[in-house]
Short mmCIF file of N, CA and C in Angstrom, two decimals:
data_model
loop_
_atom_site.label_atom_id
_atom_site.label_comp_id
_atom_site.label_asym_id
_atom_site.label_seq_id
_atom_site.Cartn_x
_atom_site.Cartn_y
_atom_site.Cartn_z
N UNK A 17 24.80 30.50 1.16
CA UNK A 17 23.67 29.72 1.62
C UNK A 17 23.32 28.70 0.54
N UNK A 18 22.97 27.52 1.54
CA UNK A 18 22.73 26.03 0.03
C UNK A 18 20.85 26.14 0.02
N UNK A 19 20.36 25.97 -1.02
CA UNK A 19 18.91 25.88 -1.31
C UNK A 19 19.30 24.36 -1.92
N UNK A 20 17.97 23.84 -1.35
CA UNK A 20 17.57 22.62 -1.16
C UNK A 20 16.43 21.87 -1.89
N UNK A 21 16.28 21.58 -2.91
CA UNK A 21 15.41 21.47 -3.73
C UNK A 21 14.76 20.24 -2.80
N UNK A 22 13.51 19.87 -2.01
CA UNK A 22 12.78 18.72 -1.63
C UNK A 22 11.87 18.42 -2.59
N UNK A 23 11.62 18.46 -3.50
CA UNK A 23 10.71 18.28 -4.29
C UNK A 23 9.59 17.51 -4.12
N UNK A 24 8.97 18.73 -2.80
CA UNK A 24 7.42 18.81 -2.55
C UNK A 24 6.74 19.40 -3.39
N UNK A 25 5.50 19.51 -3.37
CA UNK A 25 4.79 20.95 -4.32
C UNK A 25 3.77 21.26 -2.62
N UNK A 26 3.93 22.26 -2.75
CA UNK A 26 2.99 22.95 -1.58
C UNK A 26 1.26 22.89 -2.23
N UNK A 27 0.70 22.19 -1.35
CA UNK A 27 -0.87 22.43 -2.27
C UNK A 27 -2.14 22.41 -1.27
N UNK A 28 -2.20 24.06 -0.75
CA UNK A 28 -3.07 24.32 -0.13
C UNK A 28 -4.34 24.69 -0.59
N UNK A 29 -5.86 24.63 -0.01
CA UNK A 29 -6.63 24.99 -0.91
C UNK A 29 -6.55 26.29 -1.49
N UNK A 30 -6.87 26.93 -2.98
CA UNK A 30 -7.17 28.10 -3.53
C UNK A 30 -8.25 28.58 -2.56
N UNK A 31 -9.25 28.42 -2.12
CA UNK A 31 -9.31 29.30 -1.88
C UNK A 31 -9.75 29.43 -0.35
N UNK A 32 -9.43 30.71 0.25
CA UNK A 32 -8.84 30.96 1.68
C UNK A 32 -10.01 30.02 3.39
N UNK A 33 -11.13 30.39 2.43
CA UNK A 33 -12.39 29.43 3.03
C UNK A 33 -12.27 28.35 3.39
N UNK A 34 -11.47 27.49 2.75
CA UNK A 34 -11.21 25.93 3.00
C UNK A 34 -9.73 25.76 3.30
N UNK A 35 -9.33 26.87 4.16
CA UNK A 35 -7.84 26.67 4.44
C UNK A 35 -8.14 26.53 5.85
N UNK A 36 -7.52 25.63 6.36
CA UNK A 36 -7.27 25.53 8.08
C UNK A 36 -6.33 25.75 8.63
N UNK A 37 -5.61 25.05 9.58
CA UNK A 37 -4.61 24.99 10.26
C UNK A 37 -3.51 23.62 9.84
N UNK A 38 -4.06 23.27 8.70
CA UNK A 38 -2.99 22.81 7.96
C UNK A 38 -2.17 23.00 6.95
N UNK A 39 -1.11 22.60 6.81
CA UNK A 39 -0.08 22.48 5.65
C UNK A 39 -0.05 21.08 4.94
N UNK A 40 -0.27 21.34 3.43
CA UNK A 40 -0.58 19.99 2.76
C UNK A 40 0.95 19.98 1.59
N UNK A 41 1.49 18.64 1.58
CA UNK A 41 2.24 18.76 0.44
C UNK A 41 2.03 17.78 -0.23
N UNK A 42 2.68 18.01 -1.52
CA UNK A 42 2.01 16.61 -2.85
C UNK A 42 3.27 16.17 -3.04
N UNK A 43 3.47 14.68 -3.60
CA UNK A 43 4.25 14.10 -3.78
C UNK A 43 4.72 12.60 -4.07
N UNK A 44 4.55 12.15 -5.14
CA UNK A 44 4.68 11.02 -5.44
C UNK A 44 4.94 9.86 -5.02
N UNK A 45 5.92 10.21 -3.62
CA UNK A 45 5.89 9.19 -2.71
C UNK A 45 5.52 9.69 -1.47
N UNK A 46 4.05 10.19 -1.19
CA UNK A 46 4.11 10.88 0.24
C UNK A 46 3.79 10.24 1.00
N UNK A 47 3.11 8.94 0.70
CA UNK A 47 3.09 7.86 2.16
C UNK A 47 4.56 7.53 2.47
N UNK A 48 5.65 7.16 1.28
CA UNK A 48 6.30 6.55 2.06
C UNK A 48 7.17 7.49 2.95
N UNK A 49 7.18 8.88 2.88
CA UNK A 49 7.41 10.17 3.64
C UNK A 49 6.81 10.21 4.22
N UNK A 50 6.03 10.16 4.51
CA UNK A 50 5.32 10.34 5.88
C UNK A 50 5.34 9.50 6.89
N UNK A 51 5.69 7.77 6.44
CA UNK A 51 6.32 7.20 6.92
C UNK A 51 7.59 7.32 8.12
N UNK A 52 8.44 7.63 7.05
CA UNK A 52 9.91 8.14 7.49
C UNK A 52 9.35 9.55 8.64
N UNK A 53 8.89 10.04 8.19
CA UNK A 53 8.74 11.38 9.39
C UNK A 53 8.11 10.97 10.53
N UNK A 54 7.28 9.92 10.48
CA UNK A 54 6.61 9.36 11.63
C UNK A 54 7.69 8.60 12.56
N UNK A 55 9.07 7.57 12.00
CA UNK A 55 9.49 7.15 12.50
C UNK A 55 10.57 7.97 13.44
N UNK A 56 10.41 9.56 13.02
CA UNK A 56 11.54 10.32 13.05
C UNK A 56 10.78 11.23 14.58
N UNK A 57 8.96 10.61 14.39
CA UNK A 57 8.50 11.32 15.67
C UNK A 57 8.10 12.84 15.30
N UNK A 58 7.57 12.95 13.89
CA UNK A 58 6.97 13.53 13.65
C UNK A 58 5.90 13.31 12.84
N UNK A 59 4.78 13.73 13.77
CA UNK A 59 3.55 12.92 13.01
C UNK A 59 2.40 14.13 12.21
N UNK A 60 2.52 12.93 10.87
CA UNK A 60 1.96 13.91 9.97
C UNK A 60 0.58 13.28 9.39
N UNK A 61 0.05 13.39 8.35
CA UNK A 61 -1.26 12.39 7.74
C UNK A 61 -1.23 12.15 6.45
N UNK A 62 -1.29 11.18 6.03
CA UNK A 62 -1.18 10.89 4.37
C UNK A 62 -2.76 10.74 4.39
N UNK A 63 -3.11 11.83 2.60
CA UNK A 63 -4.58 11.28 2.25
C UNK A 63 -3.93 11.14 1.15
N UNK A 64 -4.52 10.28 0.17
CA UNK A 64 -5.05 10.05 -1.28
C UNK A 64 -5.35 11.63 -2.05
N UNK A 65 -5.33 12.22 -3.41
CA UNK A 65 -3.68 11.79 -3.84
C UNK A 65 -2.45 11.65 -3.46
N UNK A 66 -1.83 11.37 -2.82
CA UNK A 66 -0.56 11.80 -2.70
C UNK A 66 0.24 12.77 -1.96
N UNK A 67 -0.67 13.05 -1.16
CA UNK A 67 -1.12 14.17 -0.10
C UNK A 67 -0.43 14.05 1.09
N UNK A 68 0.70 14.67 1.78
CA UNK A 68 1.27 14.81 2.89
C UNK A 68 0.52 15.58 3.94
N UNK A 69 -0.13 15.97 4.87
CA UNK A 69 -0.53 16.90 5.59
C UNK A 69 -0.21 16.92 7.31
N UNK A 70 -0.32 18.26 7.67
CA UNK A 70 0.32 18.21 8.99
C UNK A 70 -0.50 19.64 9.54
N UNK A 71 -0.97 19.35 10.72
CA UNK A 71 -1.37 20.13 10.95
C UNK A 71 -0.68 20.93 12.14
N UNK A 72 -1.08 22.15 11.78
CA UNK A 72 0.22 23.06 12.70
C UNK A 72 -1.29 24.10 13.62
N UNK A 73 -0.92 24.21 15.05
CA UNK A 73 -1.73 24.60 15.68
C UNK A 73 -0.42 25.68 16.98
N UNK A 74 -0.75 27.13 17.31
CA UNK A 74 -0.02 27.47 18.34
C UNK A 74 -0.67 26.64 19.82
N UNK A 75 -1.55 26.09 19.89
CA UNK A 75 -2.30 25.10 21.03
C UNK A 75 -0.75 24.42 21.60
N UNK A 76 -0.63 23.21 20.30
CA UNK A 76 0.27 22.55 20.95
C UNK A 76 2.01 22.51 20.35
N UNK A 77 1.91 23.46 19.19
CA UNK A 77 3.25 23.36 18.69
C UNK A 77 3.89 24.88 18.80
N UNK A 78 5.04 25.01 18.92
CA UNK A 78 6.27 26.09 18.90
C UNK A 78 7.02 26.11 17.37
N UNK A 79 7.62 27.69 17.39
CA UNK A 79 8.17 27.95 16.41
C UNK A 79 9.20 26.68 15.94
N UNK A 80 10.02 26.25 17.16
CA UNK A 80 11.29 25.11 17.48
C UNK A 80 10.30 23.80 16.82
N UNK A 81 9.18 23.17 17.35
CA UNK A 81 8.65 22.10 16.92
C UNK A 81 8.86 22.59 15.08
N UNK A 82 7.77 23.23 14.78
CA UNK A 82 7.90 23.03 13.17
C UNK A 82 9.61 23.28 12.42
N UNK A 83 10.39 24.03 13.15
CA UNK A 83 11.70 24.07 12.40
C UNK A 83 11.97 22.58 12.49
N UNK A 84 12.09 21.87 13.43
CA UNK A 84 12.44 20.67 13.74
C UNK A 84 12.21 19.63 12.78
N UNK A 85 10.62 19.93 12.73
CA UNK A 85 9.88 18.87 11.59
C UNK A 85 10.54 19.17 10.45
N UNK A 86 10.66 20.49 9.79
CA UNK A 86 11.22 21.05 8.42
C UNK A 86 12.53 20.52 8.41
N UNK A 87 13.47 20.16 9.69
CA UNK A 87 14.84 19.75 9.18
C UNK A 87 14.77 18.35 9.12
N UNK A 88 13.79 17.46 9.55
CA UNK A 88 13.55 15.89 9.24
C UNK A 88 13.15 16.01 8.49
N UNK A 89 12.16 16.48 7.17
CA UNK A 89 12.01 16.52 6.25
C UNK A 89 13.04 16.62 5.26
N UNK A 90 13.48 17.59 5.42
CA UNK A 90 15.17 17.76 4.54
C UNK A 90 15.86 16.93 4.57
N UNK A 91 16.10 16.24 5.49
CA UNK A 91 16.69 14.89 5.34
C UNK A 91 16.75 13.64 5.05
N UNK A 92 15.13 13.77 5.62
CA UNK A 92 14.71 12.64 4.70
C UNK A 92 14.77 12.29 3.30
N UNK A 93 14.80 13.47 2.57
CA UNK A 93 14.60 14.02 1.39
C UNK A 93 16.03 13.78 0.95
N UNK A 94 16.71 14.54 1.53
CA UNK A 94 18.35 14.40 1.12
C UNK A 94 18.92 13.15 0.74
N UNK A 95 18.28 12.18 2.03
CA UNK A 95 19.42 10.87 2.12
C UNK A 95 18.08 10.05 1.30
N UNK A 96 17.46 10.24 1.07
CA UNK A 96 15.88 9.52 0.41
C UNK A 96 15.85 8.35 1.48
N UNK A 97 15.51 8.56 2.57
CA UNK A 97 15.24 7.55 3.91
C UNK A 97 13.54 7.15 3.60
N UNK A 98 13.03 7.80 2.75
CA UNK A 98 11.74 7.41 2.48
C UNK A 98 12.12 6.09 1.40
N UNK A 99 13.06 5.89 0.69
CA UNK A 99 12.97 4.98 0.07
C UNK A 99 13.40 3.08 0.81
N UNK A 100 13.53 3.64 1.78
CA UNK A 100 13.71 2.00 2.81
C UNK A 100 12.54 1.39 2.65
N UNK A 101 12.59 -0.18 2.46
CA UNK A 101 11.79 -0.79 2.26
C UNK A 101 10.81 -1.20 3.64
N UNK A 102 11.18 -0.54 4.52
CA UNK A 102 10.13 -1.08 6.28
C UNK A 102 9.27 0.33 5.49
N UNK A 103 9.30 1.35 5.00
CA UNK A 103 8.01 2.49 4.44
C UNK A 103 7.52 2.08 3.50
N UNK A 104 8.14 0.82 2.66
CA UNK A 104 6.66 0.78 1.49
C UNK A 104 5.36 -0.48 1.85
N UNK A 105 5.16 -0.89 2.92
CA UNK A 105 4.35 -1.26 3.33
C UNK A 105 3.44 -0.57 3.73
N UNK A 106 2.29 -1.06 3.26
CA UNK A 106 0.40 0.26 3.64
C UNK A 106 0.10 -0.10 4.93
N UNK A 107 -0.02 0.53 5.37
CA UNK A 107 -0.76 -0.12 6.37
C UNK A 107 -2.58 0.26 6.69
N UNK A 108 -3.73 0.36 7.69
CA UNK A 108 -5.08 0.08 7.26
C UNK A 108 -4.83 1.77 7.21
N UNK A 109 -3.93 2.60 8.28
CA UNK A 109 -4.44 3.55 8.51
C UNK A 109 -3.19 4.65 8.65
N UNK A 110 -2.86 5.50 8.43
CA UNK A 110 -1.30 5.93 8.52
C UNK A 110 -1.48 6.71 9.79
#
């Protein structure tokens, strides 16, 4: 089996009170990742710092949806598709 270094940092709140139904990751370029995952049709939320977030709900997502998202991530990551220049543009609102 290959392990995959994405070099996210997982950064949920400490403590359990202010945890929701999201998953937050940090990362130096996480707009322009989040970018790329959006174009990939998976939609996630960039805040300030650097903050990837996605919120995962059994309402509207399946085990299959989040594997899905996790393997566009990996790839993105892999081939660095976040580094295309149509993602480093801001836009007002991600």
């Amino acid at each position: 089996m290959v392990y995959v270094a994405l070099q996210v940092l997982l950064c949920p709140p400490l403590n359990h009170q202010y945890r929701g139904s999201h998953v937050s990751y940090r990362h130096e370029f996480g707009y322009e990742i989040i970018q790329a995952l959006i174009a990939r049709g998976v939609i996630g939320d960039y805040r300030e710092p650097e903050v990837l977030r996605f919120g995962i709900t059994p309402l509207y997502l399946g085990f299959e949806d989040i594997w899905n998202a996790v393997q566009h991530l990996k790839q993105i990551m892999l081939n660095s598709e976040w580094k295309n220049e149509r993602y480093l543009v801001r836009g007002e609102v991600t």
